[in-house]
Short mmCIF file of C-alpha atoms in Angstrom, two decimals:
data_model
loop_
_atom_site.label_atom_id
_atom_site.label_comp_id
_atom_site.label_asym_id
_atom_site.label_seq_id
_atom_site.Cartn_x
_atom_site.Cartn_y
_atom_site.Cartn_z
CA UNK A 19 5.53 -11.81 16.26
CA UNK A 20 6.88 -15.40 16.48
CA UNK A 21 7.52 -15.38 20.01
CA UNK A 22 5.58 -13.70 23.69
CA UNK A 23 7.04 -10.94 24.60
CA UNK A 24 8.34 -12.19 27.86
CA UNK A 25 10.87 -15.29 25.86
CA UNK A 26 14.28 -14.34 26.31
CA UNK A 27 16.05 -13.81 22.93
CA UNK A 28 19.00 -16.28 23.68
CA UNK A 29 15.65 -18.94 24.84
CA UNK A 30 14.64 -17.80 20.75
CA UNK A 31 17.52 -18.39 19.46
CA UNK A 32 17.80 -21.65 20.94
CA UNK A 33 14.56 -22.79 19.55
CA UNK A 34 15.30 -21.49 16.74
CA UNK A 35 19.00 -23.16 15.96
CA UNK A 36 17.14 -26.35 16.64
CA UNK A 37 14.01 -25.97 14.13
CA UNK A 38 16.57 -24.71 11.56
CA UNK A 39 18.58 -28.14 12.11
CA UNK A 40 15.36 -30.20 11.80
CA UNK A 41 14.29 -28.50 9.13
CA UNK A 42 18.11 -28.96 7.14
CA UNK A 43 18.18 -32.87 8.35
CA UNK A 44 14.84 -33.05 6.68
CA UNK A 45 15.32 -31.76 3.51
CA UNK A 46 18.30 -33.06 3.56
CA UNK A 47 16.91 -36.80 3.30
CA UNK A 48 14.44 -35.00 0.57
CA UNK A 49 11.72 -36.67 1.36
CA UNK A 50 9.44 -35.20 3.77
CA UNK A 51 9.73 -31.96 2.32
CA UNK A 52 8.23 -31.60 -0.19
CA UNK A 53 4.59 -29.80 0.75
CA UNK A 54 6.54 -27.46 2.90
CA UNK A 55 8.90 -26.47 0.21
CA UNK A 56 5.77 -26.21 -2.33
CA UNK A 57 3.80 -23.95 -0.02
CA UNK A 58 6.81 -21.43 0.68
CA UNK A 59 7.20 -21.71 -3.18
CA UNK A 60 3.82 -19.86 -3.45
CA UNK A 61 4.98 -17.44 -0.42
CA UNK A 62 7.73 -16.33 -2.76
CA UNK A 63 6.14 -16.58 -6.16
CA UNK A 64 5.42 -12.53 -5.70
CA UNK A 65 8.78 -11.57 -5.20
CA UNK A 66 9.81 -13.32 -8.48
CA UNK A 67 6.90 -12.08 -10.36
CA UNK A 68 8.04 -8.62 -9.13
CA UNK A 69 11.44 -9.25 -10.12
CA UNK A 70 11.03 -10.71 -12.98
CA UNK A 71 8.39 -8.20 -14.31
CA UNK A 72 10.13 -5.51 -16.18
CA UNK A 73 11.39 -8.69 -18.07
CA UNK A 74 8.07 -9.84 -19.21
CA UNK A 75 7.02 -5.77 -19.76
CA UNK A 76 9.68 -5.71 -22.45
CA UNK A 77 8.93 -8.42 -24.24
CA UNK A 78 5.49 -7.46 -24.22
CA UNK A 79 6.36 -4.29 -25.80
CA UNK A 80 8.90 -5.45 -28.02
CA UNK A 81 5.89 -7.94 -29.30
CA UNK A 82 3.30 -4.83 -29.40
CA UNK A 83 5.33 -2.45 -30.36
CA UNK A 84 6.88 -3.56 -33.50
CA UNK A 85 6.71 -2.20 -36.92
CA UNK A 86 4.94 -3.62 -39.45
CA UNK A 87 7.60 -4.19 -41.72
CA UNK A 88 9.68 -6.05 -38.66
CA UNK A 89 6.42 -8.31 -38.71
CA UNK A 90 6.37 -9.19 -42.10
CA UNK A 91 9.79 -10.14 -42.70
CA UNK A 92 9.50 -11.88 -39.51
CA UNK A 93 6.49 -13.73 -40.83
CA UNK A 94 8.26 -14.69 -44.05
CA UNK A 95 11.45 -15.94 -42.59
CA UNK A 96 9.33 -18.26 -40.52
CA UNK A 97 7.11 -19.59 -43.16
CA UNK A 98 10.23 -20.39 -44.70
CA UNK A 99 11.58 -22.23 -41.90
CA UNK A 100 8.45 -23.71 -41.31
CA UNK A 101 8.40 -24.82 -45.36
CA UNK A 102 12.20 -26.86 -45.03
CA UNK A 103 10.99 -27.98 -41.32
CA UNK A 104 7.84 -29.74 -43.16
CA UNK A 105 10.01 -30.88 -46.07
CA UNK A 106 12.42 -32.66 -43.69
CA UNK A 107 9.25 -33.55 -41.73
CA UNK A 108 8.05 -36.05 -44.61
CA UNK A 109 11.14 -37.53 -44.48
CA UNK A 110 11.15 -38.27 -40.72
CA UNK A 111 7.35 -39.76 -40.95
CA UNK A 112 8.65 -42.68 -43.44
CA UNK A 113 11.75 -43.08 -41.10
CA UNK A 114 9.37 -43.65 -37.90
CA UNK A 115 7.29 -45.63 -39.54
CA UNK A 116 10.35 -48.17 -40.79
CA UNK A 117 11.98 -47.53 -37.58
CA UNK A 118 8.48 -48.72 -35.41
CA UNK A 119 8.46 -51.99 -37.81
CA UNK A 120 12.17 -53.12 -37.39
CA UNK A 121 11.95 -52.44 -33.34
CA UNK A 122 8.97 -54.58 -33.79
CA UNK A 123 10.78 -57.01 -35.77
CA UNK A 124 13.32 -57.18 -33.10
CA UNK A 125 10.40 -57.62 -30.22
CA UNK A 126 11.50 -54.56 -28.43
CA UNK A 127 9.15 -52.03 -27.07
CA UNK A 128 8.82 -48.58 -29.47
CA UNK A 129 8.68 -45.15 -27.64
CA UNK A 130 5.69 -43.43 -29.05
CA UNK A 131 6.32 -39.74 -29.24
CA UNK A 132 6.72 -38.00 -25.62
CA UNK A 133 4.49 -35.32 -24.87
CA UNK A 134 6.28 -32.38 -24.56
CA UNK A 135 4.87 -28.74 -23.42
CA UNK A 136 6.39 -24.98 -23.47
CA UNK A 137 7.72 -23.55 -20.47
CA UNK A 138 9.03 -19.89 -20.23
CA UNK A 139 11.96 -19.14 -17.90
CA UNK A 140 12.15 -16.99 -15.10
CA UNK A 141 14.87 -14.32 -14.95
CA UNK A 142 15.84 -14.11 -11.41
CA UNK A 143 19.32 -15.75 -9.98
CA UNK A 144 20.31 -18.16 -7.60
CA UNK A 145 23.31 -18.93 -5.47
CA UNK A 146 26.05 -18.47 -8.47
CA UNK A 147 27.82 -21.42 -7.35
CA UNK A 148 24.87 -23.55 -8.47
CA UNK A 149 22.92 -23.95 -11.86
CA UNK A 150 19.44 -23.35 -11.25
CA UNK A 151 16.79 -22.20 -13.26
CA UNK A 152 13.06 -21.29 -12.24
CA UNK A 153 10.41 -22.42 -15.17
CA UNK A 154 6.39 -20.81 -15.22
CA UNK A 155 4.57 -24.23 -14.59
CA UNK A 156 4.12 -25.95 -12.16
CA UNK A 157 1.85 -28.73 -10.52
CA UNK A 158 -0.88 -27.35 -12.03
CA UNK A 159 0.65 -28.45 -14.99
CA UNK A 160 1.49 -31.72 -13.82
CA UNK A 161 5.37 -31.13 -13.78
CA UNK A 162 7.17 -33.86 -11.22
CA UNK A 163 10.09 -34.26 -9.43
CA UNK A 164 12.84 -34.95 -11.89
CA UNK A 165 10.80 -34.84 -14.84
CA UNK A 166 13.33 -33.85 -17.59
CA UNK A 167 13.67 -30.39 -19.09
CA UNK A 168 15.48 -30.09 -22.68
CA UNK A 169 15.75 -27.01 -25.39
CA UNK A 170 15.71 -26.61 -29.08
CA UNK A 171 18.96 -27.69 -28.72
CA UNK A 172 19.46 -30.24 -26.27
CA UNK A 173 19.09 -31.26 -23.02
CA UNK A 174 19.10 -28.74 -20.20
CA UNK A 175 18.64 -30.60 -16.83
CA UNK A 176 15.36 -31.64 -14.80
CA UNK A 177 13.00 -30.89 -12.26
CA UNK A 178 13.81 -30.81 -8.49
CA UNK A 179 11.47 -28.82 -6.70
CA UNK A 180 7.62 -28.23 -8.10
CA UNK A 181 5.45 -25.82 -6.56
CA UNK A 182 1.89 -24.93 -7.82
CA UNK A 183 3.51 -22.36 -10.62
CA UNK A 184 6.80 -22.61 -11.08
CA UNK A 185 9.20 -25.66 -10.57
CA UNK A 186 13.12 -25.52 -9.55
CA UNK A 187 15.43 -26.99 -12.65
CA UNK A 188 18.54 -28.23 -11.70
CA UNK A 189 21.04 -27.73 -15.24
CA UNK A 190 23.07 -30.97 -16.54
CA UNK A 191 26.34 -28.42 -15.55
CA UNK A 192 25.42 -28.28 -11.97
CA UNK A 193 28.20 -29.58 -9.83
CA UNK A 194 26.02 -32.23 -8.61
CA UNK A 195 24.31 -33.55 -11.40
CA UNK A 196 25.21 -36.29 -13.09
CA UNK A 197 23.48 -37.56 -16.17
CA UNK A 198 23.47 -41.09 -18.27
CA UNK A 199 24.89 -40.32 -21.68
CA UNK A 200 26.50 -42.67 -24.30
CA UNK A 201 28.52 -41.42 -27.81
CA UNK A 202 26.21 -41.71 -30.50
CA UNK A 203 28.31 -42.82 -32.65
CA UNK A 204 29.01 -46.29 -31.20
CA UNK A 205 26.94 -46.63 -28.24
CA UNK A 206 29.86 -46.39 -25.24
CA UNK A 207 27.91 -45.66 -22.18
CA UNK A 208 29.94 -43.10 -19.15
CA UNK A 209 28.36 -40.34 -17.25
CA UNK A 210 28.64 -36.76 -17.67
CA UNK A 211 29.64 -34.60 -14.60
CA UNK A 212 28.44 -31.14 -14.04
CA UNK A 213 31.54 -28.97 -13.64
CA UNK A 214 30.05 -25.59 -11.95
CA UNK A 215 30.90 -23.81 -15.90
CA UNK A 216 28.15 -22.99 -17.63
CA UNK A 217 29.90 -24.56 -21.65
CA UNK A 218 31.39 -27.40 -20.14
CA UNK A 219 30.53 -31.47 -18.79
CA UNK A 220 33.15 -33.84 -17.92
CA UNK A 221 33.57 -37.53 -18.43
CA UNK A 222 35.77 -38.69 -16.03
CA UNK A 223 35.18 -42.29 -16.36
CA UNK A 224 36.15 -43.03 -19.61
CA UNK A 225 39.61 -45.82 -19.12
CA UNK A 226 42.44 -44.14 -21.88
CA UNK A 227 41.63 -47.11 -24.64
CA UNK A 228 38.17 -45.92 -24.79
CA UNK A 229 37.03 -45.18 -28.25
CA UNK A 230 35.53 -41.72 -28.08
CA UNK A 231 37.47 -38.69 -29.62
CA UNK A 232 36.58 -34.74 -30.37
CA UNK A 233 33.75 -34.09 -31.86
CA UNK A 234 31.48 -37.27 -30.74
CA UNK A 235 28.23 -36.72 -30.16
CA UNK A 236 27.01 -37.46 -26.82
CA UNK A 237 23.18 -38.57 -26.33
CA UNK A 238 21.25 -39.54 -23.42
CA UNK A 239 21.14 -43.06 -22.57
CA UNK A 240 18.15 -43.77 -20.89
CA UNK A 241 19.96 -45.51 -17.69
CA UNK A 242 18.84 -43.85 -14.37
CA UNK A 243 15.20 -43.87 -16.10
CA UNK A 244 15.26 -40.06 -15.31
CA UNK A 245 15.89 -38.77 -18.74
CA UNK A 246 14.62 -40.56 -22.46
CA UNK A 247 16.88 -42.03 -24.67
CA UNK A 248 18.29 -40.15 -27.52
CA UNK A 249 17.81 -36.96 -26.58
CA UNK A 250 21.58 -34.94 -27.59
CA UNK A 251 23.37 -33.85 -24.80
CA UNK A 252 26.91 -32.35 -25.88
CA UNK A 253 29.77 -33.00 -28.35
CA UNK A 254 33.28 -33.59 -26.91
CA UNK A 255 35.64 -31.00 -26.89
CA UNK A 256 38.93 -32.17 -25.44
CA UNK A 257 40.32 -35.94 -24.73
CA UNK A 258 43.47 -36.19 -23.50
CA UNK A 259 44.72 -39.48 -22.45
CA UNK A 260 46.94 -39.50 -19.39
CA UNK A 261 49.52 -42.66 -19.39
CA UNK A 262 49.63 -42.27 -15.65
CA UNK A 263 46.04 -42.15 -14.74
CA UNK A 264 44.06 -44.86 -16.28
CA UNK A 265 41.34 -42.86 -16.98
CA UNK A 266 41.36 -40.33 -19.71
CA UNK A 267 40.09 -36.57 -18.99
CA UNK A 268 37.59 -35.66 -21.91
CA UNK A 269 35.32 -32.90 -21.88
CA UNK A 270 32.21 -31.71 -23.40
CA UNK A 271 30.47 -28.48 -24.75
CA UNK A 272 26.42 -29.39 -23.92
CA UNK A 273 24.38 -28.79 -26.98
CA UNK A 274 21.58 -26.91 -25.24
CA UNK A 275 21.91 -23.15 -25.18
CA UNK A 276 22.14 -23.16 -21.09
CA UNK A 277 22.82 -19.54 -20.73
CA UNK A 278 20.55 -18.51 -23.29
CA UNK A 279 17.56 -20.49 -24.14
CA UNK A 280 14.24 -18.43 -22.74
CA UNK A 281 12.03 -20.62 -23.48
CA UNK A 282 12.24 -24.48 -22.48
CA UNK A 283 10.23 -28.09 -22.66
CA UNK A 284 9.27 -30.35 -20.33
CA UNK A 285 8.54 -33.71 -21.97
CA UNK A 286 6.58 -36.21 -20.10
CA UNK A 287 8.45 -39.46 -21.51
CA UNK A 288 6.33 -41.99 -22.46
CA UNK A 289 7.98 -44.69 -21.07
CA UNK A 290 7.45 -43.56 -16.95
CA UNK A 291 4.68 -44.56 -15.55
CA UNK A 292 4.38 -41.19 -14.31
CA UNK A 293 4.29 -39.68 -17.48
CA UNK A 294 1.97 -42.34 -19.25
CA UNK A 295 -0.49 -41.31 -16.18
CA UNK A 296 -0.37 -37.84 -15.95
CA UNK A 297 -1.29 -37.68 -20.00
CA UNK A 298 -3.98 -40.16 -19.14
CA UNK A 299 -6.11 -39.24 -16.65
CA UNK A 300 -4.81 -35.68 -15.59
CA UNK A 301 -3.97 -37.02 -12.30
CA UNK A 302 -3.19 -34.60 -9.19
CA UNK A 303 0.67 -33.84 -9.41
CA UNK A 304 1.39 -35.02 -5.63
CA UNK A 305 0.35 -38.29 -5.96
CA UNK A 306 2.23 -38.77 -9.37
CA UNK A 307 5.43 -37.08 -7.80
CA UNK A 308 5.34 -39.58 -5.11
CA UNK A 309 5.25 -42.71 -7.06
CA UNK A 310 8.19 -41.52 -9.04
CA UNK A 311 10.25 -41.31 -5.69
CA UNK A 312 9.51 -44.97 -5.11
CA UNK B 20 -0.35 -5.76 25.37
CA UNK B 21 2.54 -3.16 25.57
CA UNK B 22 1.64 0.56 25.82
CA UNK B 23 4.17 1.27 23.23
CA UNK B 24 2.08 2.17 20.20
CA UNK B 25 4.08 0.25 16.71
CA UNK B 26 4.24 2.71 13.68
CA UNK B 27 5.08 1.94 10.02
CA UNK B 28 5.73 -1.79 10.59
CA UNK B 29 5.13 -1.79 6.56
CA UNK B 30 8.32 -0.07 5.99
CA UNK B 31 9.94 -2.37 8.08
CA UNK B 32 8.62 -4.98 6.14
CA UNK B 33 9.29 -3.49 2.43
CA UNK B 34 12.47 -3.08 2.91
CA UNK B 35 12.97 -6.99 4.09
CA UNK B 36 11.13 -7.52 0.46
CA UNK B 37 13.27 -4.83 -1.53
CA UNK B 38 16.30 -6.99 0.02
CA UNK B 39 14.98 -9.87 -1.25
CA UNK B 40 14.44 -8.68 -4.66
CA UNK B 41 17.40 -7.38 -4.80
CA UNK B 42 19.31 -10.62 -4.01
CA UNK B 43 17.96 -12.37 -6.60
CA UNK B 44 17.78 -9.67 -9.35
CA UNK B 45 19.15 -10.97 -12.47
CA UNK B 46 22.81 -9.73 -12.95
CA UNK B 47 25.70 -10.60 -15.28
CA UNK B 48 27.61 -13.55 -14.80
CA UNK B 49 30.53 -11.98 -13.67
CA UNK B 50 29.08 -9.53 -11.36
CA UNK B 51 26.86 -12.18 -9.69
CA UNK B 52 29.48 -13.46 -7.28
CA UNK B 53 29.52 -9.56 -5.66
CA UNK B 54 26.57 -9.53 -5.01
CA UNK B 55 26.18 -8.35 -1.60
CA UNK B 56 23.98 -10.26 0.98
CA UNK B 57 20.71 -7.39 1.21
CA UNK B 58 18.76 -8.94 3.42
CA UNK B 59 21.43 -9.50 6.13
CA UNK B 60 22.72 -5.44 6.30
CA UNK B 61 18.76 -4.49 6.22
CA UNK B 62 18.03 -6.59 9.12
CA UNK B 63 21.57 -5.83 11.07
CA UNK B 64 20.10 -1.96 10.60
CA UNK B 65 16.67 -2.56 11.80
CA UNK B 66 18.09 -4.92 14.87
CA UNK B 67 19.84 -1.95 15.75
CA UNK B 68 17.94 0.55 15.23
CA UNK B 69 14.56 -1.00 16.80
CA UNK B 70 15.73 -3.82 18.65
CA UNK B 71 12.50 -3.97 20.48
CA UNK B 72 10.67 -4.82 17.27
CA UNK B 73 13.12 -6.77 14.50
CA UNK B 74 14.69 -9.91 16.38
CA UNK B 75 15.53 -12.88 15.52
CA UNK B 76 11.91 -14.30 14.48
CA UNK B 77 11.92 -12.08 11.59
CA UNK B 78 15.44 -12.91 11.36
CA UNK B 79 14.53 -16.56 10.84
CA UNK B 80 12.12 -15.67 8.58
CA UNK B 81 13.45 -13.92 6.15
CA UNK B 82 16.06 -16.51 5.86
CA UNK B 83 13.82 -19.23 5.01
CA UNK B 84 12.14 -16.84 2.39
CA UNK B 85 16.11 -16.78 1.40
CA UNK B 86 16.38 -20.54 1.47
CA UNK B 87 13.22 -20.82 -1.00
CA UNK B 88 14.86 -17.69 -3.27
CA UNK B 89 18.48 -19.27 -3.56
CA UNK B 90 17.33 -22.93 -3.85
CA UNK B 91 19.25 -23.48 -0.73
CA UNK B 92 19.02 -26.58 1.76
CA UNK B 93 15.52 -25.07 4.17
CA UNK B 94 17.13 -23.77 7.33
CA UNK B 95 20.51 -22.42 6.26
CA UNK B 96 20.10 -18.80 5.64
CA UNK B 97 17.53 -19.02 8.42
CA UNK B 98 19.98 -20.18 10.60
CA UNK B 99 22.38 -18.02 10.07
CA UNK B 100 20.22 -15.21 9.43
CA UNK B 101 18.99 -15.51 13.32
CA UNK B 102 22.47 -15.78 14.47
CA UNK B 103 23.67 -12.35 13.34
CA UNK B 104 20.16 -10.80 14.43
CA UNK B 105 20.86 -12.14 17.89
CA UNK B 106 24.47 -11.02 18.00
CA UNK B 107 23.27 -7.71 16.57
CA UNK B 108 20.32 -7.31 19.56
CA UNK B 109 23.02 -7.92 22.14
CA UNK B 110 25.69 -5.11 20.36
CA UNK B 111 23.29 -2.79 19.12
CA UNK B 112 23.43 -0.45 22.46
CA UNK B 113 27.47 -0.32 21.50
CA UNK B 114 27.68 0.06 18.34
CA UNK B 115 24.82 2.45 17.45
CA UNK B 116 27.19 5.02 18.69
CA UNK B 117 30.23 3.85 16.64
CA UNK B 118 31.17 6.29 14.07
CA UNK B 119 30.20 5.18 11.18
CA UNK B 120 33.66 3.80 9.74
CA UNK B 121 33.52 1.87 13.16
CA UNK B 122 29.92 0.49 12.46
CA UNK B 123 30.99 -0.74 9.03
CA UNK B 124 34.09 -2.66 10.77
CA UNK B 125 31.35 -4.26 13.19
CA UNK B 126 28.69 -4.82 10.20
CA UNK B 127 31.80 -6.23 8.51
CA UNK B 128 32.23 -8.80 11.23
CA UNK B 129 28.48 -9.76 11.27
CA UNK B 130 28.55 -10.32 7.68
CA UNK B 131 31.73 -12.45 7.34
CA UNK B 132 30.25 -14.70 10.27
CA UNK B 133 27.15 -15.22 8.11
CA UNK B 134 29.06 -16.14 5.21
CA UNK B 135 31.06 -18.58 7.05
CA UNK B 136 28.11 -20.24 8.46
CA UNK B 137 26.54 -20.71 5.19
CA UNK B 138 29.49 -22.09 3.84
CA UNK B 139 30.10 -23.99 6.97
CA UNK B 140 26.61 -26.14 5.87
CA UNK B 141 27.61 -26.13 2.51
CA UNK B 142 30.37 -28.01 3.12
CA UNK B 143 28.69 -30.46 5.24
CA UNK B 144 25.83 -30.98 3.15
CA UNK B 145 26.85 -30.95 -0.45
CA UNK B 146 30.35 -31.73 -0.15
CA UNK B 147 31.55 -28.72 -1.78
CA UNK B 148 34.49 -26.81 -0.11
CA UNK B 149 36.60 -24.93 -2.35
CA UNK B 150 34.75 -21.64 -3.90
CA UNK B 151 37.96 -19.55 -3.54
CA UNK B 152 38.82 -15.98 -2.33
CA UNK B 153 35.87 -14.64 -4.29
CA UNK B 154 33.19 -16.40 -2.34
CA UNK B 155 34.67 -13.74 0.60
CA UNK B 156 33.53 -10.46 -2.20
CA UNK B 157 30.33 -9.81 -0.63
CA UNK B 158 31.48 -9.31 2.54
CA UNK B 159 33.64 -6.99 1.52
CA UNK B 160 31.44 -5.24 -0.97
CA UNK B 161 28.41 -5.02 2.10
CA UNK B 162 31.04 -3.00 4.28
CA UNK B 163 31.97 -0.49 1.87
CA UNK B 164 28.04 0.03 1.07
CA UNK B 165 27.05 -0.10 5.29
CA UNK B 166 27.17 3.74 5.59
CA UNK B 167 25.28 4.55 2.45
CA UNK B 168 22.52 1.92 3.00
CA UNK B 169 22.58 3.05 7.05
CA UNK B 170 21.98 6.62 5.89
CA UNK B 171 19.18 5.63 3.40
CA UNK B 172 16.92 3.59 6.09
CA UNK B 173 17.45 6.13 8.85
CA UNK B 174 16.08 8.64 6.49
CA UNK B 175 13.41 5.97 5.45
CA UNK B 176 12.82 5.32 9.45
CA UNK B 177 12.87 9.49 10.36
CA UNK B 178 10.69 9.86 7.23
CA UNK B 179 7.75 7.39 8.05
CA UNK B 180 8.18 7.95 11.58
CA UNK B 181 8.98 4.17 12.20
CA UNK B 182 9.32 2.81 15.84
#
């Protein structure tokens, strides 16, 4: 198929061993790769949709299917929620509102509200020794690279790899993410560390005076322009401060339901330019991607 | 052109896909790191069985299909995926008269190599090394399922008259 008949298969596999490491040093470096990875994205997309099929048949039929009665309490528990939601929602209005005309008293910038859409997950795994989710939009949605991903809850990770329909989300406990936080209760900036367990961040670079203790709130800081500011991340579970270290070992339980969320948002921040343009003018997703490398 | 007349390549190839469903089929948490490596003991049977069709090319292949499934670095399952096709295509003539115990041994080989290649770029690439003595399950889970999955595609192959 790949090769004439007449090639030797040791010739093949020598070709072969060398595209494979051109192809690793590549995407390696992360940036050439991109198209390629986005066009085998759409070779695979069936075998996901296959896989993830009887998935999306049961919800169907669990939405189809129900009773009448299920619906109607359903409907009244939610116009409930939806009444206290509103209530608090009055509230938040005036708060904006005061909070737009102090930040303007203070001559700093205000985020206007990011635009934020729905995104439903895919169930199909991954190498377990990573966190990585697949999402059902894509470029035709004007997802980007590193675009951040959140849930009702919190924040779940971003955006590494977009193809047309689905995109690649790397979770904030993936061993090799690192995200920007500070405690919300007094502003103390460290990073959280992605620890390979699903419930659990570290903060290894806290020093042993630092004022942060169980039950802090941890919230995005904004640094590393990859995430928006105040978005709530995890609350600290465990500090314990080692005399022999210097640094203290605290950990973190993330606020977003990682294992459990199925449905997800992507917010286009509205402080990247990215963002700003793709709500704009609906730009083409591979030019916007490539500016936000830059 | 080769006078050889190719039948039921499709099987050939919906098996590769099965495999490749099947290694990314949602499972429990705990039962995810067991997970056997499909496509590598579909393709070890197929090398075997019709060497003069399955090489390494559709080796490769499949392993970058694998690369794009598991979020992996482009070129590492591909890699390795080619080197235990090519190791298979030169043992084949030997071991497709093992008994099968003998076969599983052999396919247990193949499969620990592949592992250790994968985890050989792992650990050059993203730094991380230590995944423990249950990264080495699979391996051990593929051997005790060769004779089973050996007996289902040579009835697959027999039944769809395959060559």
């Amino acid at each position: 198929m790949l090769f004439t008949p007449g090639t030797s298969i040791t010739t093949r596999l020598v070709l072969l061993f060398l595209a494979s490491i051109l192809l690793m040093t590549l995407d390696h470096k992360q940036q050439h790769m991109q198209n390629v990875r986005a066009g085998l994205q759409v070779v695979v997309y069936p075998i996901r949709y296959l896989v993830n099929l009887p998935v999306d048949i049961a919800s169907w039929a669990s939405e189809n299917l129900a009773s009448r009665q299920t619906l109607v309490e359903e409907n009244a528990s939610l116009r409930y929620q939806n009444l206290l939601l509103q209530g608090q929602m009055q509230k938040f209005d005036a708060l904006q509102a005061e909070n737009r005309r102090l930040q303007e008293l203070l001559g700093s910038s205000f985020k206007v509200a990011d635009r934020v859409l729905i995104a439903e997950l895919y169930r199909v795994d991954f190498d377990p020794y990573k966190h990585l989710i697949v999402i059902n939009k894509g470029s035709t949605d004007d997802t980007y690279v590193d675009q951040p991903v959140l849930d009702a809850h919190g924040v779940m990770g971003q955006v590494i790899q977009v193809g047309p329909y689905t995109s690649t989300v790397r979770l904030i406990t993936d061993p090799s993410h690192l995200l920007p936080v500070q405690v919300n209760r007094n502003g103390l900036r460290t990073l959280a560390v992605g620890t390979g367990a699903i419930d659990r961040l570290e903060l290894p670079y806290l020093p042993n005076n630092a004022d942060i203790k169980v039950g802090d709130l941890l919230v995005t800081s904004g640094l590393g322009r990859v995430f928006p500011p105040g978005y709530p991340v995890g609350r600290v579970t465990k500090v314990v401060r080692n005399n022999g270290s210097g640094f203290a070992k605290v950990s973190a339980e993330p606020s977003a339901l990682l294992d459990r969320s199925r449905e997800v948002l992507l917010v286009w921040s509205a402080d990247t330019d990215a963002g700003a343009r793709a709500t704009e003018t609906q730009q083409p997703k591979a030019k916007t991607s490539a500016d936000k490398r830059k | 052109m080769t006078l050889v007349r190719h039948h039921g390549g499709w099987t050939i190839v919906l098996t590769i896909i099965i495999a490749l469903m099947l290694s990314i089929l949602p499972l429990p948490v705990w039962a995810e790191f067991y997970r056997p490596a499909w496509p590598v003991l579909v393709l070890i049977y197929w090398c075997m069985a019709l060497p003069q069709r399955v090489g390494v090319g559709i080796g490769w292949l499949t392993g970058l299909m694998l690369d794009v499934l598991k979020g992996a670095l482009l070129g590492q399952h591909a890699l390795a995926l080619a080197v235990v096709c090519y190791l298979t295509l030169n043992l084949h003539q030997r071991v497709r008269v093992f008994p099968l115990w003998q076969q599983a041994l052999t396919v247990m080989l193949l499969l620990a190599l592949y592992q250790l290649l994968i985890l050989w770029f792992d650990g050059i690439t993203a730094g991380q090394t230590h995944k423990g003595w249950v990264y080495w399950m699979p391996t051990l889970i593929g051997t005790v399922l060769w004779p089973w999955i050996f007996v289902v595609l040579r009835d697959l192959r027999r039944r769809f008259k395959v060559s």
